Amino acid sequence: MPPNKIKLVILDRDGVINQDSKDFIRSPAQWQPIPGSLEAIAQLNQAGYRVVVATNQSGVGRGYYSEADLAAIHQKMHKALQSFNGVIDRVFYCPHHPEDHCECRKPRIGLFKQIAQTYPVDLTTVPMIGDSLRDLQATQAAGCRPILVLTGQGQQTLQDNPQLVNQVPIFEDLKAAVCVLLFDG
Ligand SMILES: [Mg+2]
Ligand SMILES: [Zn+2]
């Protein structure tokens, strides 16, 4: 690893860190961590990884919740992580409606570009852990390393795209993915 590069992991939020909802996560009360996910993030930190989130939050563009609500949700997430000595460096999110056709909504790569502009990092070494096909597609397009977890939409993603078995590493949940990541590097 060149000395000026940092170790970074990108995580999707809904269905990876916290329980997903078809009805969107609209308030801090609705944000509930997936068991083991916060501990896994803390483990990454302890191993020298910075952790950032890349998340589609079209609920803002749809008018289901405001950016202030989203900030409150993320404050709950950061606080919950603190009790495990874990830190998410930054949350990169797309607030746009799908019909806005923005550059940042996954499967497009705008969020990854923002991350690359913020951190001195070689994207080809960066794992991105997600539960949806669009996470994997964006990750691939950005040149990062896609990893699928079966929490959230993950089971459905795999059922709809069985070829993924031969294309990406697949894990039960974030905790299992991080275990292997830390073991294999
Ligand atoms: Mg997700
Ligand atoms: Zn966007």
Short mmCIF file of N, CA and C and ligand atoms in Angstrom, two decimals:
data_model
loop_
_atom_site.label_atom_id
_atom_site.label_comp_id
_atom_site.label_asym_id
_atom_site.label_seq_id
_atom_site.Cartn_x
_atom_site.Cartn_y
_atom_site.Cartn_z
N MET A 1 0.85 -1.20 0.00
CA MET A 1 0.00 0.00 0.00
C MET A 1 0.88 1.25 0.00
N PRO A 2 0.74 2.14 -0.98
CA PRO A 2 1.54 3.38 -0.99
C PRO A 2 1.27 4.18 0.29
N PRO A 3 2.28 4.89 0.80
CA PRO A 3 2.15 5.54 2.11
C PRO A 3 1.08 6.62 2.16
N ASN A 4 0.76 7.22 1.02
CA ASN A 4 -0.22 8.31 1.07
C ASN A 4 -1.66 7.82 0.97
N LYS A 5 -1.81 6.51 0.82
CA LYS A 5 -3.17 5.98 0.68
C LYS A 5 -3.70 5.52 2.04
N ILE A 6 -5.00 5.68 2.23
CA ILE A 6 -5.61 5.20 3.46
C ILE A 6 -6.43 3.94 3.16
N LYS A 7 -6.74 3.21 4.22
CA LYS A 7 -7.61 2.04 4.08
C LYS A 7 -9.04 2.48 4.31
N LEU A 8 -9.88 2.16 3.35
CA LEU A 8 -11.26 2.65 3.41
C LEU A 8 -12.22 1.50 3.07
N VAL A 9 -13.37 1.50 3.74
CA VAL A 9 -14.46 0.60 3.38
C VAL A 9 -15.71 1.45 3.19
N ILE A 10 -16.44 1.16 2.11
CA ILE A 10 -17.70 1.86 1.85
C ILE A 10 -18.85 0.91 2.17
N LEU A 11 -19.82 1.41 2.91
CA LEU A 11 -20.99 0.61 3.26
C LEU A 11 -22.25 1.26 2.72
N ASP A 12 -23.16 0.44 2.21
CA ASP A 12 -24.54 0.89 2.04
C ASP A 12 -25.12 1.01 3.45
N ARG A 13 -26.21 1.75 3.58
CA ARG A 13 -26.79 1.92 4.92
C ARG A 13 -27.95 0.95 5.16
N ASP A 14 -29.07 1.19 4.47
CA ASP A 14 -30.28 0.42 4.74
C ASP A 14 -30.11 -1.03 4.28
N GLY A 15 -30.35 -1.95 5.19
CA GLY A 15 -30.20 -3.37 4.86
C GLY A 15 -28.80 -3.90 5.07
N VAL A 16 -27.87 -3.01 5.44
CA VAL A 16 -26.49 -3.43 5.73
C VAL A 16 -26.14 -3.07 7.18
N ILE A 17 -26.34 -1.79 7.52
CA ILE A 17 -26.07 -1.35 8.89
C ILE A 17 -27.35 -1.45 9.73
N ASN A 18 -28.45 -1.01 9.13
CA ASN A 18 -29.73 -1.02 9.84
C ASN A 18 -30.78 -1.79 9.05
N GLN A 19 -31.81 -2.21 9.77
CA GLN A 19 -32.92 -2.92 9.15
C GLN A 19 -33.54 -2.02 8.08
N ASP A 20 -33.85 -2.64 6.95
CA ASP A 20 -34.46 -1.88 5.86
C ASP A 20 -35.98 -1.86 6.05
N SER A 21 -36.63 -0.96 5.33
CA SER A 21 -38.08 -0.93 5.33
C SER A 21 -38.57 -0.53 3.95
N LYS A 22 -39.53 -1.27 3.43
CA LYS A 22 -40.10 -0.92 2.12
C LYS A 22 -40.73 0.48 2.18
N ASP A 23 -41.05 0.88 3.39
CA ASP A 23 -41.73 2.15 3.61
C ASP A 23 -40.75 3.28 3.95
N PHE A 24 -39.46 3.01 3.76
CA PHE A 24 -38.38 3.98 4.03
C PHE A 24 -38.17 4.17 5.54
N ILE A 25 -36.96 4.53 5.89
CA ILE A 25 -36.63 4.88 7.27
C ILE A 25 -36.80 6.40 7.37
N ARG A 26 -37.84 6.80 8.09
CA ARG A 26 -38.24 8.21 8.06
C ARG A 26 -37.91 8.98 9.33
N SER A 27 -37.52 8.28 10.38
CA SER A 27 -37.27 8.96 11.66
C SER A 27 -36.21 8.18 12.43
N PRO A 28 -35.58 8.84 13.40
CA PRO A 28 -34.60 8.12 14.22
C PRO A 28 -35.21 6.87 14.87
N ALA A 29 -36.46 6.93 15.29
CA ALA A 29 -37.09 5.77 15.95
C ALA A 29 -37.14 4.56 15.02
N GLN A 30 -37.28 4.81 13.72
CA GLN A 30 -37.37 3.71 12.75
C GLN A 30 -36.00 3.15 12.39
N TRP A 31 -34.95 3.82 12.79
CA TRP A 31 -33.60 3.35 12.49
C TRP A 31 -33.18 2.35 13.56
N GLN A 32 -33.08 1.08 13.19
CA GLN A 32 -32.73 0.02 14.14
C GLN A 32 -31.56 -0.77 13.57
N PRO A 33 -30.47 -0.86 14.33
CA PRO A 33 -29.28 -1.56 13.78
C PRO A 33 -29.54 -3.06 13.59
N ILE A 34 -28.92 -3.61 12.58
CA ILE A 34 -28.89 -5.06 12.39
C ILE A 34 -27.91 -5.62 13.42
N PRO A 35 -28.30 -6.69 14.13
CA PRO A 35 -27.42 -7.22 15.18
C PRO A 35 -26.00 -7.50 14.64
N GLY A 36 -25.01 -7.00 15.35
CA GLY A 36 -23.60 -7.24 14.98
C GLY A 36 -23.01 -6.20 14.05
N SER A 37 -23.85 -5.36 13.44
CA SER A 37 -23.32 -4.44 12.44
C SER A 37 -22.45 -3.33 13.06
N LEU A 38 -22.88 -2.83 14.20
CA LEU A 38 -22.11 -1.74 14.81
C LEU A 38 -20.77 -2.25 15.33
N GLU A 39 -20.80 -3.45 15.91
CA GLU A 39 -19.55 -4.07 16.37
C GLU A 39 -18.61 -4.29 15.19
N ALA A 40 -19.17 -4.68 14.05
CA ALA A 40 -18.34 -4.94 12.86
C ALA A 40 -17.66 -3.66 12.38
N ILE A 41 -18.38 -2.55 12.42
CA ILE A 41 -17.80 -1.27 12.01
C ILE A 41 -16.67 -0.88 12.97
N ALA A 42 -16.90 -1.10 14.26
CA ALA A 42 -15.86 -0.80 15.25
C ALA A 42 -14.62 -1.67 15.01
N GLN A 43 -14.84 -2.93 14.63
CA GLN A 43 -13.71 -3.82 14.33
C GLN A 43 -12.90 -3.30 13.14
N LEU A 44 -13.61 -2.81 12.14
CA LEU A 44 -12.91 -2.22 10.98
C LEU A 44 -12.05 -1.05 11.44
N ASN A 45 -12.63 -0.18 12.26
CA ASN A 45 -11.89 0.97 12.76
C ASN A 45 -10.63 0.52 13.50
N GLN A 46 -10.80 -0.48 14.35
CA GLN A 46 -9.66 -0.95 15.16
C GLN A 46 -8.55 -1.52 14.27
N ALA A 47 -8.94 -2.02 13.10
CA ALA A 47 -7.96 -2.57 12.16
C ALA A 47 -7.39 -1.49 11.24
N GLY A 48 -7.77 -0.23 11.51
CA GLY A 48 -7.18 0.88 10.76
C GLY A 48 -7.96 1.32 9.54
N TYR A 49 -9.17 0.82 9.39
CA TYR A 49 -10.00 1.24 8.27
C TYR A 49 -10.85 2.46 8.64
N ARG A 50 -10.91 3.40 7.71
CA ARG A 50 -11.95 4.42 7.79
C ARG A 50 -13.18 3.84 7.13
N VAL A 51 -14.33 4.15 7.69
CA VAL A 51 -15.59 3.63 7.17
C VAL A 51 -16.47 4.81 6.76
N VAL A 52 -16.97 4.75 5.52
CA VAL A 52 -17.92 5.75 5.06
C VAL A 52 -19.16 5.04 4.52
N VAL A 53 -20.25 5.79 4.46
CA VAL A 53 -21.52 5.26 3.96
C VAL A 53 -21.83 5.92 2.62
N ALA A 54 -22.36 5.13 1.69
CA ALA A 54 -22.88 5.66 0.42
C ALA A 54 -24.31 5.14 0.29
N THR A 55 -25.28 6.03 0.42
CA THR A 55 -26.67 5.59 0.52
C THR A 55 -27.61 6.43 -0.35
N ASN A 56 -28.51 5.74 -1.03
CA ASN A 56 -29.60 6.41 -1.74
C ASN A 56 -30.67 6.78 -0.72
N GLN A 57 -31.03 8.05 -0.67
CA GLN A 57 -32.10 8.48 0.24
C GLN A 57 -33.14 9.27 -0.55
N SER A 58 -33.77 8.57 -1.49
CA SER A 58 -34.75 9.25 -2.34
C SER A 58 -35.99 9.65 -1.55
N GLY A 59 -36.13 9.15 -0.32
CA GLY A 59 -37.24 9.59 0.52
C GLY A 59 -37.24 11.10 0.71
N VAL A 60 -36.05 11.71 0.63
CA VAL A 60 -35.98 13.17 0.71
C VAL A 60 -36.64 13.78 -0.53
N GLY A 61 -36.21 13.32 -1.70
CA GLY A 61 -36.76 13.84 -2.95
C GLY A 61 -38.24 13.54 -3.12
N ARG A 62 -38.69 12.44 -2.51
CA ARG A 62 -40.10 12.07 -2.58
C ARG A 62 -40.94 12.84 -1.58
N GLY A 63 -40.27 13.57 -0.67
CA GLY A 63 -40.99 14.35 0.32
C GLY A 63 -41.44 13.56 1.53
N TYR A 64 -40.85 12.36 1.74
CA TYR A 64 -41.25 11.54 2.89
C TYR A 64 -40.58 12.00 4.18
N TYR A 65 -39.40 12.57 4.04
CA TYR A 65 -38.69 13.13 5.19
C TYR A 65 -37.72 14.17 4.67
N SER A 66 -37.29 15.04 5.59
CA SER A 66 -36.44 16.18 5.19
C SER A 66 -34.97 15.84 5.40
N GLU A 67 -34.10 16.70 4.91
CA GLU A 67 -32.67 16.50 5.15
C GLU A 67 -32.37 16.65 6.65
N ALA A 68 -33.17 17.45 7.36
CA ALA A 68 -33.00 17.57 8.81
C ALA A 68 -33.36 16.25 9.50
N ASP A 69 -34.44 15.61 9.03
CA ASP A 69 -34.79 14.28 9.57
C ASP A 69 -33.65 13.30 9.33
N LEU A 70 -33.11 13.37 8.11
CA LEU A 70 -32.02 12.46 7.76
C LEU A 70 -30.81 12.71 8.67
N ALA A 71 -30.52 13.97 8.94
CA ALA A 71 -29.41 14.30 9.84
C ALA A 71 -29.67 13.74 11.24
N ALA A 72 -30.91 13.80 11.68
CA ALA A 72 -31.26 13.27 13.01
C ALA A 72 -31.11 11.75 13.04
N ILE A 73 -31.50 11.10 11.95
CA ILE A 73 -31.32 9.64 11.84
C ILE A 73 -29.84 9.30 11.92
N HIS A 74 -29.03 10.07 11.20
CA HIS A 74 -27.59 9.77 11.19
C HIS A 74 -26.95 10.09 12.53
N GLN A 75 -27.50 11.06 13.23
CA GLN A 75 -27.00 11.35 14.56
C GLN A 75 -27.24 10.15 15.49
N LYS A 76 -28.42 9.55 15.33
CA LYS A 76 -28.71 8.34 16.14
C LYS A 76 -27.71 7.23 15.78
N MET A 77 -27.44 7.08 14.49
CA MET A 77 -26.51 6.04 14.05
C MET A 77 -25.11 6.28 14.64
N HIS A 78 -24.64 7.53 14.54
CA HIS A 78 -23.30 7.85 15.06
C HIS A 78 -23.23 7.61 16.57
N LYS A 79 -24.32 7.98 17.26
CA LYS A 79 -24.35 7.82 18.70
C LYS A 79 -24.35 6.35 19.09
N ALA A 80 -25.15 5.57 18.37
CA ALA A 80 -25.21 4.13 18.65
C ALA A 80 -23.83 3.50 18.44
N LEU A 81 -23.13 3.98 17.42
CA LEU A 81 -21.80 3.44 17.12
C LEU A 81 -20.79 3.80 18.22
N GLN A 82 -20.96 4.99 18.78
CA GLN A 82 -20.03 5.48 19.81
C GLN A 82 -19.93 4.50 20.97
N SER A 83 -21.04 3.86 21.31
CA SER A 83 -21.01 2.96 22.47
C SER A 83 -20.18 1.71 22.18
N PHE A 84 -19.85 1.49 20.90
CA PHE A 84 -18.94 0.39 20.55
C PHE A 84 -17.56 0.92 20.16
N ASN A 85 -17.32 2.21 20.38
CA ASN A 85 -16.09 2.87 19.94
C ASN A 85 -15.91 2.79 18.43
N GLY A 86 -17.01 2.79 17.71
CA GLY A 86 -16.95 2.78 16.26
C GLY A 86 -17.23 4.16 15.71
N VAL A 87 -16.70 4.42 14.51
CA VAL A 87 -16.91 5.72 13.88
C VAL A 87 -17.19 5.54 12.39
N ILE A 88 -18.25 6.16 11.93
CA ILE A 88 -18.45 6.34 10.50
C ILE A 88 -17.98 7.75 10.18
N ASP A 89 -16.94 7.83 9.35
CA ASP A 89 -16.30 9.09 9.04
C ASP A 89 -17.27 10.08 8.43
N ARG A 90 -18.04 9.58 7.48
CA ARG A 90 -18.91 10.49 6.75
C ARG A 90 -20.00 9.71 6.02
N VAL A 91 -21.16 10.31 5.91
CA VAL A 91 -22.25 9.68 5.17
C VAL A 91 -22.44 10.45 3.86
N PHE A 92 -22.18 9.78 2.76
CA PHE A 92 -22.43 10.35 1.43
C PHE A 92 -23.80 9.85 0.99
N TYR A 93 -24.71 10.79 0.70
CA TYR A 93 -26.05 10.33 0.34
C TYR A 93 -26.59 11.07 -0.87
N CYS A 94 -27.45 10.36 -1.57
CA CYS A 94 -28.18 10.95 -2.69
C CYS A 94 -29.59 11.24 -2.23
N PRO A 95 -29.98 12.52 -2.18
CA PRO A 95 -31.32 12.88 -1.70
C PRO A 95 -32.36 12.96 -2.82
N HIS A 96 -31.95 12.65 -4.03
CA HIS A 96 -32.79 12.97 -5.18
C HIS A 96 -33.86 11.93 -5.46
N HIS A 97 -34.90 12.39 -6.12
CA HIS A 97 -35.96 11.51 -6.63
C HIS A 97 -35.39 10.74 -7.83
N PRO A 98 -35.78 9.47 -7.99
CA PRO A 98 -35.26 8.71 -9.14
C PRO A 98 -35.47 9.43 -10.46
N GLU A 99 -36.57 10.16 -10.58
CA GLU A 99 -36.85 10.84 -11.85
C GLU A 99 -36.03 12.11 -12.04
N ASP A 100 -35.25 12.47 -11.03
CA ASP A 100 -34.32 13.60 -11.21
C ASP A 100 -33.15 13.20 -12.12
N HIS A 101 -32.93 11.89 -12.27
CA HIS A 101 -31.82 11.38 -13.09
C HIS A 101 -30.51 12.05 -12.73
N CYS A 102 -30.24 12.12 -11.43
CA CYS A 102 -28.99 12.73 -10.97
C CYS A 102 -27.83 11.78 -11.22
N GLU A 103 -26.64 12.27 -10.93
CA GLU A 103 -25.43 11.46 -11.11
C GLU A 103 -25.08 10.65 -9.87
N CYS A 104 -25.76 10.96 -8.74
CA CYS A 104 -25.30 10.33 -7.49
C CYS A 104 -26.14 9.14 -7.07
N ARG A 105 -27.32 8.95 -7.63
CA ARG A 105 -28.15 7.82 -7.21
C ARG A 105 -27.56 6.52 -7.76
N LYS A 106 -27.20 5.59 -6.83
CA LYS A 106 -26.72 4.29 -7.28
C LYS A 106 -27.81 3.63 -8.12
N PRO A 107 -27.54 2.99 -9.24
CA PRO A 107 -26.25 2.44 -9.67
C PRO A 107 -25.30 3.42 -10.35
N ARG A 108 -25.59 4.72 -10.36
CA ARG A 108 -24.60 5.64 -10.90
C ARG A 108 -23.52 5.91 -9.85
N ILE A 109 -22.43 6.53 -10.28
CA ILE A 109 -21.23 6.48 -9.44
C ILE A 109 -20.87 7.81 -8.78
N GLY A 110 -21.82 8.77 -8.80
CA GLY A 110 -21.52 10.09 -8.23
C GLY A 110 -21.03 10.05 -6.79
N LEU A 111 -21.65 9.20 -5.97
CA LEU A 111 -21.23 9.14 -4.56
C LEU A 111 -19.80 8.63 -4.45
N PHE A 112 -19.46 7.68 -5.30
CA PHE A 112 -18.09 7.13 -5.29
C PHE A 112 -17.09 8.20 -5.73
N LYS A 113 -17.50 9.02 -6.69
CA LYS A 113 -16.62 10.12 -7.12
C LYS A 113 -16.40 11.10 -5.98
N GLN A 114 -17.48 11.38 -5.24
CA GLN A 114 -17.34 12.28 -4.09
C GLN A 114 -16.38 11.70 -3.07
N ILE A 115 -16.49 10.40 -2.84
CA ILE A 115 -15.60 9.74 -1.89
C ILE A 115 -14.15 9.83 -2.36
N ALA A 116 -13.95 9.60 -3.65
CA ALA A 116 -12.58 9.63 -4.19
C ALA A 116 -12.00 11.05 -4.13
N GLN A 117 -12.88 12.05 -4.18
CA GLN A 117 -12.41 13.44 -4.08
C GLN A 117 -12.10 13.83 -2.64
N THR A 118 -12.70 13.10 -1.69
CA THR A 118 -12.56 13.44 -0.28
C THR A 118 -11.38 12.72 0.37
N TYR A 119 -11.10 11.50 -0.10
CA TYR A 119 -10.08 10.67 0.54
C TYR A 119 -8.97 10.30 -0.45
N PRO A 120 -7.72 10.31 0.04
CA PRO A 120 -6.62 9.85 -0.82
C PRO A 120 -6.64 8.33 -0.87
N VAL A 121 -7.37 7.80 -1.83
CA VAL A 121 -7.61 6.37 -1.81
C VAL A 121 -7.58 5.84 -3.24
N ASP A 122 -7.08 4.60 -3.35
CA ASP A 122 -7.10 3.91 -4.63
C ASP A 122 -8.39 3.08 -4.65
N LEU A 123 -9.37 3.55 -5.43
CA LEU A 123 -10.71 2.92 -5.39
C LEU A 123 -10.66 1.43 -5.70
N THR A 124 -9.67 1.01 -6.49
CA THR A 124 -9.65 -0.41 -6.87
C THR A 124 -9.40 -1.33 -5.68
N THR A 125 -8.92 -0.75 -4.58
CA THR A 125 -8.65 -1.57 -3.40
C THR A 125 -9.81 -1.51 -2.40
N VAL A 126 -10.81 -0.68 -2.68
CA VAL A 126 -11.82 -0.39 -1.67
C VAL A 126 -13.02 -1.33 -1.78
N PRO A 127 -13.32 -2.07 -0.70
CA PRO A 127 -14.51 -2.90 -0.70
C PRO A 127 -15.76 -2.04 -0.48
N MET A 128 -16.83 -2.40 -1.17
CA MET A 128 -18.13 -1.77 -0.93
C MET A 128 -19.12 -2.88 -0.61
N ILE A 129 -19.75 -2.77 0.54
CA ILE A 129 -20.64 -3.83 1.01
C ILE A 129 -22.09 -3.34 0.90
N GLY A 130 -22.90 -4.06 0.11
CA GLY A 130 -24.27 -3.64 -0.10
C GLY A 130 -25.21 -4.83 -0.16
N ASP A 131 -26.51 -4.53 -0.20
CA ASP A 131 -27.53 -5.59 -0.22
C ASP A 131 -28.38 -5.56 -1.49
N SER A 132 -28.14 -4.59 -2.37
CA SER A 132 -28.96 -4.45 -3.58
C SER A 132 -28.10 -4.53 -4.83
N LEU A 133 -28.74 -4.93 -5.92
CA LEU A 133 -28.02 -5.02 -7.19
C LEU A 133 -27.40 -3.68 -7.56
N ARG A 134 -28.13 -2.60 -7.30
CA ARG A 134 -27.59 -1.29 -7.70
C ARG A 134 -26.34 -0.91 -6.91
N ASP A 135 -26.20 -1.45 -5.67
CA ASP A 135 -24.95 -1.24 -4.94
C ASP A 135 -23.79 -1.90 -5.69
N LEU A 136 -24.05 -3.16 -6.09
CA LEU A 136 -22.99 -3.93 -6.76
C LEU A 136 -22.65 -3.31 -8.10
N GLN A 137 -23.68 -2.85 -8.82
CA GLN A 137 -23.46 -2.23 -10.14
C GLN A 137 -22.65 -0.95 -10.01
N ALA A 138 -23.02 -0.12 -9.05
CA ALA A 138 -22.29 1.14 -8.85
C ALA A 138 -20.85 0.86 -8.46
N THR A 139 -20.68 -0.12 -7.59
CA THR A 139 -19.35 -0.48 -7.10
C THR A 139 -18.46 -0.93 -8.25
N GLN A 140 -19.05 -1.80 -9.08
CA GLN A 140 -18.34 -2.30 -10.25
C GLN A 140 -17.95 -1.15 -11.17
N ALA A 141 -18.93 -0.29 -11.46
CA ALA A 141 -18.70 0.82 -12.39
C ALA A 141 -17.64 1.79 -11.86
N ALA A 142 -17.60 1.93 -10.53
CA ALA A 142 -16.62 2.85 -9.93
C ALA A 142 -15.25 2.20 -9.79
N GLY A 143 -15.17 0.90 -10.05
CA GLY A 143 -13.89 0.21 -9.96
C GLY A 143 -13.55 -0.28 -8.56
N CYS A 144 -14.53 -0.28 -7.65
CA CYS A 144 -14.29 -0.81 -6.30
C CYS A 144 -14.59 -2.31 -6.29
N ARG A 145 -14.49 -2.91 -5.07
CA ARG A 145 -14.68 -4.36 -4.91
C ARG A 145 -16.06 -4.64 -4.31
N PRO A 146 -17.00 -5.13 -5.12
CA PRO A 146 -18.36 -5.36 -4.60
C PRO A 146 -18.45 -6.59 -3.70
N ILE A 147 -19.21 -6.43 -2.61
CA ILE A 147 -19.50 -7.54 -1.69
C ILE A 147 -21.00 -7.48 -1.39
N LEU A 148 -21.65 -8.65 -1.46
CA LEU A 148 -23.09 -8.72 -1.19
C LEU A 148 -23.32 -9.32 0.19
N VAL A 149 -24.21 -8.69 0.96
CA VAL A 149 -24.68 -9.31 2.19
C VAL A 149 -26.15 -9.67 2.04
N LEU A 150 -26.57 -10.70 2.79
CA LEU A 150 -27.92 -11.25 2.61
C LEU A 150 -28.94 -10.65 3.57
N THR A 151 -28.52 -9.66 4.34
CA THR A 151 -29.48 -8.91 5.15
C THR A 151 -30.23 -7.94 4.24
N GLY A 152 -31.25 -7.28 4.77
CA GLY A 152 -32.01 -6.30 3.99
C GLY A 152 -32.61 -6.93 2.75
N GLN A 153 -32.28 -6.35 1.58
CA GLN A 153 -32.78 -6.88 0.31
C GLN A 153 -31.90 -8.01 -0.23
N GLY A 154 -30.87 -8.38 0.51
CA GLY A 154 -29.86 -9.28 -0.02
C GLY A 154 -30.38 -10.62 -0.52
N GLN A 155 -31.25 -11.26 0.28
CA GLN A 155 -31.80 -12.56 -0.15
C GLN A 155 -32.53 -12.41 -1.48
N GLN A 156 -33.34 -11.36 -1.57
CA GLN A 156 -34.10 -11.11 -2.79
C GLN A 156 -33.16 -10.81 -3.96
N THR A 157 -32.13 -10.03 -3.70
CA THR A 157 -31.16 -9.70 -4.74
C THR A 157 -30.54 -10.97 -5.30
N LEU A 158 -30.20 -11.88 -4.42
CA LEU A 158 -29.56 -13.12 -4.85
C LEU A 158 -30.56 -14.01 -5.60
N GLN A 159 -31.79 -14.05 -5.10
CA GLN A 159 -32.82 -14.86 -5.76
C GLN A 159 -33.09 -14.35 -7.18
N ASP A 160 -33.11 -13.03 -7.33
CA ASP A 160 -33.37 -12.44 -8.65
C ASP A 160 -32.16 -12.51 -9.58
N ASN A 161 -30.97 -12.65 -8.99
CA ASN A 161 -29.73 -12.63 -9.79
C ASN A 161 -28.82 -13.77 -9.36
N PRO A 162 -29.24 -15.02 -9.61
CA PRO A 162 -28.47 -16.16 -9.10
C PRO A 162 -27.04 -16.23 -9.62
N GLN A 163 -26.78 -15.57 -10.76
CA GLN A 163 -25.42 -15.56 -11.31
C GLN A 163 -24.44 -14.86 -10.38
N LEU A 164 -24.95 -14.08 -9.43
CA LEU A 164 -24.06 -13.35 -8.51
C LEU A 164 -23.18 -14.30 -7.71
N VAL A 165 -23.67 -15.51 -7.50
CA VAL A 165 -22.90 -16.51 -6.74
C VAL A 165 -21.49 -16.65 -7.30
N ASN A 166 -21.37 -16.55 -8.62
CA ASN A 166 -20.07 -16.71 -9.27
C ASN A 166 -19.35 -15.39 -9.50
N GLN A 167 -19.98 -14.29 -9.11
CA GLN A 167 -19.42 -12.98 -9.47
C GLN A 167 -18.92 -12.16 -8.29
N VAL A 168 -19.55 -12.31 -7.15
CA VAL A 168 -19.15 -11.48 -6.00
C VAL A 168 -19.10 -12.33 -4.72
N PRO A 169 -18.25 -11.93 -3.78
CA PRO A 169 -18.30 -12.59 -2.47
C PRO A 169 -19.65 -12.30 -1.80
N ILE A 170 -20.23 -13.33 -1.18
CA ILE A 170 -21.55 -13.19 -0.54
C ILE A 170 -21.44 -13.64 0.91
N PHE A 171 -21.98 -12.82 1.81
CA PHE A 171 -21.93 -13.14 3.24
C PHE A 171 -23.30 -12.98 3.87
N GLU A 172 -23.46 -13.69 4.97
CA GLU A 172 -24.72 -13.67 5.72
C GLU A 172 -25.09 -12.24 6.14
N ASP A 173 -24.10 -11.54 6.64
CA ASP A 173 -24.37 -10.18 7.13
C ASP A 173 -23.04 -9.41 7.20
N LEU A 174 -23.13 -8.17 7.66
CA LEU A 174 -21.93 -7.32 7.72
C LEU A 174 -20.87 -7.91 8.63
N LYS A 175 -21.34 -8.47 9.74
CA LYS A 175 -20.40 -9.06 10.69
C LYS A 175 -19.55 -10.14 10.03
N ALA A 176 -20.20 -11.01 9.26
CA ALA A 176 -19.48 -12.11 8.59
C ALA A 176 -18.56 -11.56 7.50
N ALA A 177 -19.03 -10.55 6.78
CA ALA A 177 -18.20 -9.96 5.72
C ALA A 177 -16.94 -9.33 6.31
N VAL A 178 -17.09 -8.64 7.43
CA VAL A 178 -15.96 -7.95 8.05
C VAL A 178 -14.96 -8.95 8.61
N CYS A 179 -15.46 -10.03 9.18
CA CYS A 179 -14.57 -11.09 9.68
C CYS A 179 -13.61 -11.55 8.59
N VAL A 180 -14.15 -11.83 7.42
CA VAL A 180 -13.33 -12.33 6.31
C VAL A 180 -12.43 -11.23 5.76
N LEU A 181 -12.98 -10.03 5.67
CA LEU A 181 -12.20 -8.89 5.17
C LEU A 181 -10.97 -8.67 6.04
N LEU A 182 -11.14 -8.75 7.33
CA LEU A 182 -10.03 -8.49 8.24
C LEU A 182 -9.03 -9.64 8.23
N PHE A 183 -9.52 -10.82 7.94
CA PHE A 183 -8.64 -11.99 7.89
C PHE A 183 -7.83 -12.00 6.60
N ASP A 184 -8.52 -11.73 5.48
CA ASP A 184 -7.89 -11.82 4.15
C ASP A 184 -7.23 -10.51 3.71
N GLY A 185 -7.65 -9.38 4.27
CA GLY A 185 -7.16 -8.06 3.86
C GLY A 185 -7.83 -7.59 2.61
MG MG B 1 -29.55 -1.21 0.96
ZN ZN B 2 -28.58 12.05 -6.44
#
